[in-house]
């Protein structure tokens, strides 16, 4: 059974940090790009970070560049999103996905269930 289990969300004050995890099982993790997306209340889903299949190239949207970092531990079949200097506008449900390409131009075969990040002022 294919599973992507996102975790690590919670309530944090503005300026704080969180690290999200995305644990994968049931498929060849090494063969997929990993993306992080978020959806804030009343807004469309936004692709914010991705890392390609070779793990050599990463992408971060302008809204998070310099504050968020995507990383991978292939040995653990786990992806991470380190989020620093969080802002109130980062409040959203965060999802990880496995597929190809990047969050700008890609395709996503598997999705995690989402983890809620709430940033208070």
PDB file of C-alpha atoms in Angstrom:
ATOM      1  CA  UNK A   1       0.000   0.000   0.000  1.00  0.00           C
ATOM      2  CA  UNK A   2       1.337   3.407  -1.009  1.00  0.00           C
ATOM      3  CA  UNK A   3       1.526   5.846   1.877  1.00  0.00           C
ATOM      4  CA  UNK A   4       2.833   9.351   2.384  1.00  0.00           C
ATOM      5  CA  UNK A   5       2.532  10.361   6.007  1.00  0.00           C
ATOM      6  CA  UNK A   6       3.011  14.063   6.663  1.00  0.00           C
ATOM      7  CA  UNK A   7       3.632  15.174  10.223  1.00  0.00           C
ATOM      8  CA  UNK A   8       5.194  17.929  12.271  1.00  0.00           C
ATOM      9  CA  UNK A   9       2.587  20.635  11.988  1.00  0.00           C
ATOM     10  CA  UNK A  10       1.389  22.616  14.958  1.00  0.00           C
ATOM     11  CA  UNK A  11       0.967  26.043  16.473  1.00  0.00           C
ATOM     12  CA  UNK A  12       3.965  28.346  16.488  1.00  0.00           C
ATOM     13  CA  UNK A  13       4.516  32.036  17.024  1.00  0.00           C
ATOM     14  CA  UNK A  14       5.586  34.260  14.186  1.00  0.00           C
ATOM     15  CA  UNK A  15       9.346  34.139  13.800  1.00  0.00           C
ATOM     16  CA  UNK A  16       9.513  30.565  15.028  1.00  0.00           C
ATOM     17  CA  UNK A  17      10.425  27.330  13.279  1.00  0.00           C
ATOM     18  CA  UNK A  18       8.889  23.972  12.489  1.00  0.00           C
ATOM     19  CA  UNK A  19      10.136  20.937  10.625  1.00  0.00           C
ATOM     20  CA  UNK A  20       7.638  18.910   8.653  1.00  0.00           C
ATOM     21  CA  UNK A  21       8.306  15.286   7.811  1.00  0.00           C
ATOM     22  CA  UNK A  22       6.904  13.163   5.005  1.00  0.00           C
ATOM     23  CA  UNK A  23       7.443   9.439   5.504  1.00  0.00           C
ATOM     24  CA  UNK A  24       6.954   7.325   2.389  1.00  0.00           C
ATOM     25  CA  UNK A  25       6.241   3.641   2.010  1.00  0.00           C
ATOM     26  CA  UNK A  26       4.905   1.237  -0.579  1.00  0.00           C
ATOM     27  CA  UNK A  27       6.752   2.638  -3.590  1.00  0.00           C
ATOM     28  CA  UNK A  28      10.281   3.313  -4.815  1.00  0.00           C
ATOM     29  CA  UNK A  29      10.935   6.589  -3.057  1.00  0.00           C
ATOM     30  CA  UNK A  30      14.229   7.103  -4.921  1.00  0.00           C
ATOM     31  CA  UNK A  31      12.406   7.161  -8.264  1.00  0.00           C
ATOM     32  CA  UNK A  32      10.217  10.132  -7.436  1.00  0.00           C
ATOM     33  CA  UNK A  33      10.533  13.852  -7.062  1.00  0.00           C
ATOM     34  CA  UNK A  34       9.065  15.156  -3.809  1.00  0.00           C
ATOM     35  CA  UNK A  35       7.021  18.287  -3.513  1.00  0.00           C
ATOM     36  CA  UNK A  36       5.520  20.279  -0.681  1.00  0.00           C
ATOM     37  CA  UNK A  37       2.290  22.148  -1.200  1.00  0.00           C
ATOM     38  CA  UNK A  38       0.080  24.197   1.056  1.00  0.00           C
ATOM     39  CA  UNK A  39      -3.478  25.402   1.069  1.00  0.00           C
ATOM     40  CA  UNK A  40      -4.635  28.266   3.225  1.00  0.00           C
ATOM     41  CA  UNK A  41      -8.321  28.755   4.070  1.00  0.00           C
ATOM     42  CA  UNK A  42     -10.164  30.180   1.099  1.00  0.00           C
ATOM     43  CA  UNK A  43      -7.119  30.016  -1.157  1.00  0.00           C
ATOM     44  CA  UNK A  44      -5.922  27.722  -3.896  1.00  0.00           C
ATOM     45  CA  UNK A  45      -3.282  25.131  -3.296  1.00  0.00           C
ATOM     46  CA  UNK A  46       0.229  26.505  -3.723  1.00  0.00           C
ATOM     47  CA  UNK A  47       3.349  24.551  -4.612  1.00  0.00           C
ATOM     48  CA  UNK A  48       6.126  25.834  -2.397  1.00  0.00           C
ATOM     49  CA  UNK A  49       9.106  23.497  -2.518  1.00  0.00           C
ATOM     50  CA  UNK A  50      10.314  20.492  -4.455  1.00  0.00           C
ATOM     51  CA  UNK A  51      13.360  18.339  -4.982  1.00  0.00           C
ATOM     52  CA  UNK A  52      13.903  16.335  -8.132  1.00  0.00           C
ATOM     53  CA  UNK A  53      14.445  12.610  -8.510  1.00  0.00           C
ATOM     54  CA  UNK A  54      18.240  12.924  -8.694  1.00  0.00           C
ATOM     55  CA  UNK A  55      18.108  14.984  -5.463  1.00  0.00           C
ATOM     56  CA  UNK A  56      20.446  17.508  -7.125  1.00  0.00           C
ATOM     57  CA  UNK A  57      17.963  20.280  -7.784  1.00  0.00           C
ATOM     58  CA  UNK A  58      15.576  22.028  -5.463  1.00  0.00           C
ATOM     59  CA  UNK A  59      12.976  24.696  -6.002  1.00  0.00           C
ATOM     60  CA  UNK A  60      11.444  27.088  -3.513  1.00  0.00           C
ATOM     61  CA  UNK A  61       8.693  29.531  -4.310  1.00  0.00           C
ATOM     62  CA  UNK A  62       9.433  33.212  -3.816  1.00  0.00           C
ATOM     63  CA  UNK A  63       7.030  33.288  -0.901  1.00  0.00           C
ATOM     64  CA  UNK A  64       9.248  30.910   1.092  1.00  0.00           C
ATOM     65  CA  UNK A  65      12.677  31.305  -0.466  1.00  0.00           C
ATOM     66  CA  UNK A  66      15.357  31.897   2.128  1.00  0.00           C
ATOM     67  CA  UNK A  67      13.092  30.699   4.927  1.00  0.00           C
ATOM     68  CA  UNK A  68      12.102  27.130   3.975  1.00  0.00           C
ATOM     69  CA  UNK A  69      14.427  24.295   3.007  1.00  0.00           C
ATOM     70  CA  UNK A  70      13.475  20.958   1.508  1.00  0.00           C
ATOM     71  CA  UNK A  71      15.668  17.939   2.170  1.00  0.00           C
ATOM     72  CA  UNK A  72      15.599  14.196   1.746  1.00  0.00           C
ATOM     73  CA  UNK A  73      16.844  11.204   3.695  1.00  0.00           C
ATOM     74  CA  UNK A  74      16.691   8.430   1.123  1.00  0.00           C
ATOM     75  CA  UNK A  75      17.787   5.849   3.665  1.00  0.00           C
ATOM     76  CA  UNK A  76      14.689   6.636   5.724  1.00  0.00           C
ATOM     77  CA  UNK A  77      12.387   7.237   2.735  1.00  0.00           C
ATOM     78  CA  UNK A  78      11.571  10.562   4.325  1.00  0.00           C
ATOM     79  CA  UNK A  79      11.397  14.120   3.080  1.00  0.00           C
ATOM     80  CA  UNK A  80      11.582  17.165   5.285  1.00  0.00           C
ATOM     81  CA  UNK A  81      10.572  20.784   5.061  1.00  0.00           C
ATOM     82  CA  UNK A  82      12.460  22.985   7.488  1.00  0.00           C
ATOM     83  CA  UNK A  83      10.473  26.165   8.001  1.00  0.00           C
ATOM     84  CA  UNK A  84      12.192  29.094   9.677  1.00  0.00           C
ATOM     85  CA  UNK A  85      11.160  32.686  10.354  1.00  0.00           C
ATOM     86  CA  UNK A  86       7.536  31.694  10.006  1.00  0.00           C
ATOM     87  CA  UNK A  87       4.963  34.342   9.202  1.00  0.00           C
ATOM     88  CA  UNK A  88       1.256  34.505   9.945  1.00  0.00           C
ATOM     89  CA  UNK A  89       0.615  34.122   6.213  1.00  0.00           C
ATOM     90  CA  UNK A  90       2.330  30.721   6.282  1.00  0.00           C
ATOM     91  CA  UNK A  91      -0.711  29.360   8.106  1.00  0.00           C
ATOM     92  CA  UNK A  92      -2.089  26.529   5.977  1.00  0.00           C
ATOM     93  CA  UNK A  93      -2.483  22.797   5.624  1.00  0.00           C
ATOM     94  CA  UNK A  94       0.764  21.437   4.231  1.00  0.00           C
ATOM     95  CA  UNK A  95       0.869  18.413   1.956  1.00  0.00           C
ATOM     96  CA  UNK A  96       3.704  16.360   0.564  1.00  0.00           C
ATOM     97  CA  UNK A  97       3.497  14.582  -2.753  1.00  0.00           C
ATOM     98  CA  UNK A  98       5.583  12.221  -4.846  1.00  0.00           C
ATOM     99  CA  UNK A  99       5.808  12.476  -8.598  1.00  0.00           C
ATOM    100  CA  UNK A 100       8.028  14.078 -11.207  1.00  0.00           C
ATOM    101  CA  UNK A 101       9.326  17.475 -12.209  1.00  0.00           C
ATOM    102  CA  UNK A 102       8.860  20.325  -9.785  1.00  0.00           C
ATOM    103  CA  UNK A 103       5.952  22.076  -8.097  1.00  0.00           C
ATOM    104  CA  UNK A 104       6.101  24.621 -10.946  1.00  0.00           C
ATOM    105  CA  UNK A 105       5.807  22.071 -13.737  1.00  0.00           C
ATOM    106  CA  UNK A 106       5.315  18.550 -12.568  1.00  0.00           C
ATOM    107  CA  UNK A 107       2.965  15.675 -12.004  1.00  0.00           C
ATOM    108  CA  UNK A 108       2.098  14.167  -8.678  1.00  0.00           C
ATOM    109  CA  UNK A 109       1.065  10.540  -8.320  1.00  0.00           C
ATOM    110  CA  UNK A 110       0.845  10.203  -4.560  1.00  0.00           C
ATOM    111  CA  UNK A 111      -0.305  12.630  -1.879  1.00  0.00           C
ATOM    112  CA  UNK A 112      -0.018  12.739   1.873  1.00  0.00           C
ATOM    113  CA  UNK A 113      -2.937  13.567   4.110  1.00  0.00           C
ATOM    114  CA  UNK A 114      -1.806  17.048   5.125  1.00  0.00           C
ATOM    115  CA  UNK A 115      -0.596  18.564   8.363  1.00  0.00           C
ATOM    116  CA  UNK A 116      -1.863  21.859   9.753  1.00  0.00           C
ATOM    117  CA  UNK A 117       0.555  24.686  10.470  1.00  0.00           C
ATOM    118  CA  UNK A 118      -0.809  27.650  12.388  1.00  0.00           C
ATOM    119  CA  UNK A 119       1.358  30.708  12.910  1.00  0.00           C
ATOM    120  CA  UNK A 120       0.163  33.183  15.510  1.00  0.00           C
ATOM    121  CA  UNK A 121       1.088  36.843  15.706  1.00  0.00           C
TER     122      UNK A 121
END
